[in-house]
PDB file of C-alpha atoms in Angstrom:
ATOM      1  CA  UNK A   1       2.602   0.621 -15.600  1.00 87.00           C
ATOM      2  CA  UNK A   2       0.505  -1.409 -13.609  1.00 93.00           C
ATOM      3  CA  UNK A   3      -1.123  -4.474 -14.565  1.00 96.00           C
ATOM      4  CA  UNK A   4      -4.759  -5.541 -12.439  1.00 97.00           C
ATOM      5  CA  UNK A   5      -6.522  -8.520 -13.301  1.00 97.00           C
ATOM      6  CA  UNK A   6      -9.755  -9.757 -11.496  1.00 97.00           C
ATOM      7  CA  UNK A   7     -11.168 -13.090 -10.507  1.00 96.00           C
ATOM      8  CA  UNK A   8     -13.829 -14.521  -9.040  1.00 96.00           C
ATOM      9  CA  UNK A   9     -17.172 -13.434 -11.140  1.00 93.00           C
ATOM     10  CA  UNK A  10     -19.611 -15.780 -11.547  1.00 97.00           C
ATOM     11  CA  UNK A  11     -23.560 -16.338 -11.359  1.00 98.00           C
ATOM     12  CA  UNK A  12     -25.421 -16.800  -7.875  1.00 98.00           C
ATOM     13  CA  UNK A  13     -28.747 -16.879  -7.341  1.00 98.00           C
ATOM     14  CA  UNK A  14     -30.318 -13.380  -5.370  1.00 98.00           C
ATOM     15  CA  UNK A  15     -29.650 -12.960  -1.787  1.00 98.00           C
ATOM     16  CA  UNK A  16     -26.626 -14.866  -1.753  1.00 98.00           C
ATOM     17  CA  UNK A  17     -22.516 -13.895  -1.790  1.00 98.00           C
ATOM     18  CA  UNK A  18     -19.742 -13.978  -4.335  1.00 98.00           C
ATOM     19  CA  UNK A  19     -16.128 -12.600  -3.688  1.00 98.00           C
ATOM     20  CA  UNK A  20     -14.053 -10.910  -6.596  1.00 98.00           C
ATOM     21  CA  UNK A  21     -10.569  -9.817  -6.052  1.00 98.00           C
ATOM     22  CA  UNK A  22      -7.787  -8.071  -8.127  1.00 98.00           C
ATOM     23  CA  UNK A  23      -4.598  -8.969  -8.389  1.00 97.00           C
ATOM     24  CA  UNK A  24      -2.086  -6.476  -9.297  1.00 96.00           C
ATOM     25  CA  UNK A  25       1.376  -6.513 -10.800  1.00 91.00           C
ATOM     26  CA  UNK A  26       3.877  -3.511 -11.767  1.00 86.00           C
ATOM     27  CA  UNK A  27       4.017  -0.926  -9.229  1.00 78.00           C
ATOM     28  CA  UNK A  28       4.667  -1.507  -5.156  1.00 89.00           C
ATOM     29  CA  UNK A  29       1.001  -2.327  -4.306  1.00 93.00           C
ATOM     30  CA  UNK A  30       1.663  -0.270  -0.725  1.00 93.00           C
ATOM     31  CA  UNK A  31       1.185   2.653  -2.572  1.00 94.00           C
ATOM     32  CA  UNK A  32      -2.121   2.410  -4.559  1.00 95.00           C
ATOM     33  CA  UNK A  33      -5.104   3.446  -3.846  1.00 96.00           C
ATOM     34  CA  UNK A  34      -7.117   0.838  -5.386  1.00 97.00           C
ATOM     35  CA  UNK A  35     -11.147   1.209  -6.322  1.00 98.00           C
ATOM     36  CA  UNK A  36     -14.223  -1.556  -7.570  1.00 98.00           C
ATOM     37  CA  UNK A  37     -16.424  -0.144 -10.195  1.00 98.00           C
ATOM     38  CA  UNK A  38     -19.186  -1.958 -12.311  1.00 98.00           C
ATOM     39  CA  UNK A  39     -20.846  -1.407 -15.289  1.00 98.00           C
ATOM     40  CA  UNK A  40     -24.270  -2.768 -16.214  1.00 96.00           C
ATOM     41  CA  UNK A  41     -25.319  -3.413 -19.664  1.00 91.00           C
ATOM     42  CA  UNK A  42     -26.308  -0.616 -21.247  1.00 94.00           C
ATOM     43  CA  UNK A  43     -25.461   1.999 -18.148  1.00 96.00           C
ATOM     44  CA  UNK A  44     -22.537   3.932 -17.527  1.00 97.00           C
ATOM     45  CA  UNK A  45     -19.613   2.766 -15.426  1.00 97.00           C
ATOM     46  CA  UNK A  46     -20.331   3.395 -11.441  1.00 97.00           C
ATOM     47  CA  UNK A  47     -18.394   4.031  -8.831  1.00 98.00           C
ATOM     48  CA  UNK A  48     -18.629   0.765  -5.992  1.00 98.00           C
ATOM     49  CA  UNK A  49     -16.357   0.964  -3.352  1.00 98.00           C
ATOM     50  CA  UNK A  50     -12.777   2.281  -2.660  1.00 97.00           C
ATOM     51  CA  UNK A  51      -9.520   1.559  -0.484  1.00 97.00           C
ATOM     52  CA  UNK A  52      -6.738   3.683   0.892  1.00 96.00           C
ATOM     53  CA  UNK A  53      -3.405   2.573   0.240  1.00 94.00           C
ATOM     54  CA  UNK A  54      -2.648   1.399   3.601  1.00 94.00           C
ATOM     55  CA  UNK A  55      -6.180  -0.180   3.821  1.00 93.00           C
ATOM     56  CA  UNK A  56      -7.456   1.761   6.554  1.00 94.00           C
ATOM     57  CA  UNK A  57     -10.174   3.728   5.116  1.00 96.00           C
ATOM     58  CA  UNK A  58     -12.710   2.749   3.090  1.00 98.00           C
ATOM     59  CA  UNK A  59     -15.710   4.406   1.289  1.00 97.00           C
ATOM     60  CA  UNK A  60     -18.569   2.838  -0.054  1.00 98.00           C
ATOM     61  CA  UNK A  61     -21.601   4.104  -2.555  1.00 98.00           C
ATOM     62  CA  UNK A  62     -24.784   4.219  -1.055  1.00 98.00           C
ATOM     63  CA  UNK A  63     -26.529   1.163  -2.310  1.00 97.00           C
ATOM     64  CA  UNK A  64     -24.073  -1.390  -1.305  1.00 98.00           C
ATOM     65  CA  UNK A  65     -23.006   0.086   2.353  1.00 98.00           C
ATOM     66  CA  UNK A  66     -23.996  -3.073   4.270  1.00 98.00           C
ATOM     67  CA  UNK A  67     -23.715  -5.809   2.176  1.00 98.00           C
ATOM     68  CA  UNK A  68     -20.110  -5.540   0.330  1.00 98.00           C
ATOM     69  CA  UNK A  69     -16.729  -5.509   1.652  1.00 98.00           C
ATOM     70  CA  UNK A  70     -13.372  -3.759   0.306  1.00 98.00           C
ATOM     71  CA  UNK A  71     -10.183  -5.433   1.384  1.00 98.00           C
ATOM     72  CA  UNK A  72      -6.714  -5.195   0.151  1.00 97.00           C
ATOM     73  CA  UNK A  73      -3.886  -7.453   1.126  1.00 96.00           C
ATOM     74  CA  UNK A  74      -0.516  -5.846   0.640  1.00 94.00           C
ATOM     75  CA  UNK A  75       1.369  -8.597   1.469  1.00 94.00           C
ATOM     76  CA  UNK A  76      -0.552 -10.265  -1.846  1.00 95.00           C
ATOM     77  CA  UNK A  77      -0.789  -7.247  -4.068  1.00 96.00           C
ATOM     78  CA  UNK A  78      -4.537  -8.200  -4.017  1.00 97.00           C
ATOM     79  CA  UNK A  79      -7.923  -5.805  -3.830  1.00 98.00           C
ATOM     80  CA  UNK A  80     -11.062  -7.919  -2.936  1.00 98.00           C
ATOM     81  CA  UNK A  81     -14.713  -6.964  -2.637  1.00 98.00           C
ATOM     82  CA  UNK A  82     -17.193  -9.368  -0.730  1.00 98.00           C
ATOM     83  CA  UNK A  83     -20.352  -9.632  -1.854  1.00 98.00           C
ATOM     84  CA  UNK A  84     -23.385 -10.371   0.608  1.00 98.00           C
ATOM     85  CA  UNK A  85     -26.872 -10.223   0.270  1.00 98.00           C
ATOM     86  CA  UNK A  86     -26.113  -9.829  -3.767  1.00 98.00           C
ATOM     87  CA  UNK A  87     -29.383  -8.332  -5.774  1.00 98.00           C
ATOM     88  CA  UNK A  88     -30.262  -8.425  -9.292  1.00 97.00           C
ATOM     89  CA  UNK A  89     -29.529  -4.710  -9.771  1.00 97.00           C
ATOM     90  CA  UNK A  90     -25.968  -5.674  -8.533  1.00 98.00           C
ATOM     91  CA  UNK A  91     -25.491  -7.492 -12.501  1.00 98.00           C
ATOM     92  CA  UNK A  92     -22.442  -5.829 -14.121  1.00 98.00           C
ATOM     93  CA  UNK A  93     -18.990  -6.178 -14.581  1.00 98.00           C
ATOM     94  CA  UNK A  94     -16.889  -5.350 -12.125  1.00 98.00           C
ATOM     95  CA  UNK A  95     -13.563  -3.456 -12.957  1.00 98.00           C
ATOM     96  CA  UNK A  96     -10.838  -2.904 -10.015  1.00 98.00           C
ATOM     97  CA  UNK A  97      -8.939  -0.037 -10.580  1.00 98.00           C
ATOM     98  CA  UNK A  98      -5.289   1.810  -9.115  1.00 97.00           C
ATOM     99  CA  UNK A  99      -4.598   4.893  -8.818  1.00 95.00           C
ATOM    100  CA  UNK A 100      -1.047   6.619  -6.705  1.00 92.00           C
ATOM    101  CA  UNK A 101      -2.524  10.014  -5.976  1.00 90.00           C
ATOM    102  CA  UNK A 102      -5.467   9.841  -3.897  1.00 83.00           C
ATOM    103  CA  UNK A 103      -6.757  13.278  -5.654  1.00 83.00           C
ATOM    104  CA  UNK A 104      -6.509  12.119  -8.609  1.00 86.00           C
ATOM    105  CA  UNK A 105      -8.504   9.883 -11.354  1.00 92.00           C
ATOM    106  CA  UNK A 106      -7.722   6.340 -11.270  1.00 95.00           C
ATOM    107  CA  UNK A 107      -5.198   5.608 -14.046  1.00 94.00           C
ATOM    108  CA  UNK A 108      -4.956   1.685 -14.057  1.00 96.00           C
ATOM    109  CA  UNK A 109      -8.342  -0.524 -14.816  1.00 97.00           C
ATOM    110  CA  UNK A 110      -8.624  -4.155 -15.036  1.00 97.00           C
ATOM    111  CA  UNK A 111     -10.350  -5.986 -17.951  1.00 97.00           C
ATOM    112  CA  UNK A 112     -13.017  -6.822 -15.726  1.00 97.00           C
ATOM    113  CA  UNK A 113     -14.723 -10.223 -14.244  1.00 98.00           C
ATOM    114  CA  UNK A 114     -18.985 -10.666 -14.968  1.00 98.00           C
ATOM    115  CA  UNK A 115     -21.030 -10.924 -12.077  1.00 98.00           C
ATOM    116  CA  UNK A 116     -24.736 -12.194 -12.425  1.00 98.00           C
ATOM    117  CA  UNK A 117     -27.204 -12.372 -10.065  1.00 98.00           C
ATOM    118  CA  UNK A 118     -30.289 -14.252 -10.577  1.00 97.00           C
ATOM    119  CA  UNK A 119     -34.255 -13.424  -9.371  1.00 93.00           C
TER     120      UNK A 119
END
C-alpha cells in the first residue's frame, strides 16, 4: 500500500502562485510514477500533470503547459506542482496520485488539498 497525502492548498487571488506537494509513504518512492489531478465542483476529475519515476519526463494537459510545474524529490518521497499565473478556472481540488506501472491506471490517490483562486 501506499499512503499520499497533500499540502499546501489554499486561496490566492488570480494571477498569482501557490505550490502543493504530496508526500508519500509505503512503497520505495524511486519507483512511482506519480500524477496531479483536480476536480472542480460539480465536474469530473481531470487529468493535470504527470511525472516519471525517475523525474525526467514530464507531461502536462493543455491548459496549464506554461504556468505549472511537476517536480518530485526522491530523496523526500515528495511530488510537487507549482502553480504560476493561477486562474479562476484552475478552482478544484487537487489529488496526487502513484501508480508502479507506467501503462497502467494510477492505483494510489491522496485525499486531496482545496485550491481557490479568486477574480
Amino acid at each position: 500500500q501506499v499512503q499520499l497525502v497533500e499540502s499546501g492548498g489554499g486561496l490566492v487571488q488570480a494571477g498569482g502562485s501557490l505550490r502543493v506537494s504530496c508526500t508519500a509513504s509505503g512503497r520505495t518512492f524511486s519507483r512511482l510514477h506519480m500524477a496531479w489531478f483536480r476536480q472542480a465542483p460539480g465536474k469530473e476529475r481531470e487529468f493535470v500533470a504527470s511525472i516519471n519515476k525517475i523525474g525526467t519526463y514530464t507531461y502536462y494537459t493543455n491548459s496549464v503547459k506554461g504556468r505549472f510545474t511537476i517536480s518530485k524529490d526522491n530523496a523526500k518521497n515528495t511530488v510537487s506542482l507549482q502553480m504560476n499565473n493561477l486562474k479562476p478556472e484552475d478552482t478544484a481540488v487537487y489529488h496526487c496520485a502513484a501508480t508502479e506501472n507506467s501503462n497502467s491506471a494510477y492505483d494510489y490517490w491522496g485525499q486531496g488539498t482545496r485550491v481557490t483562486v479568486s477574480s
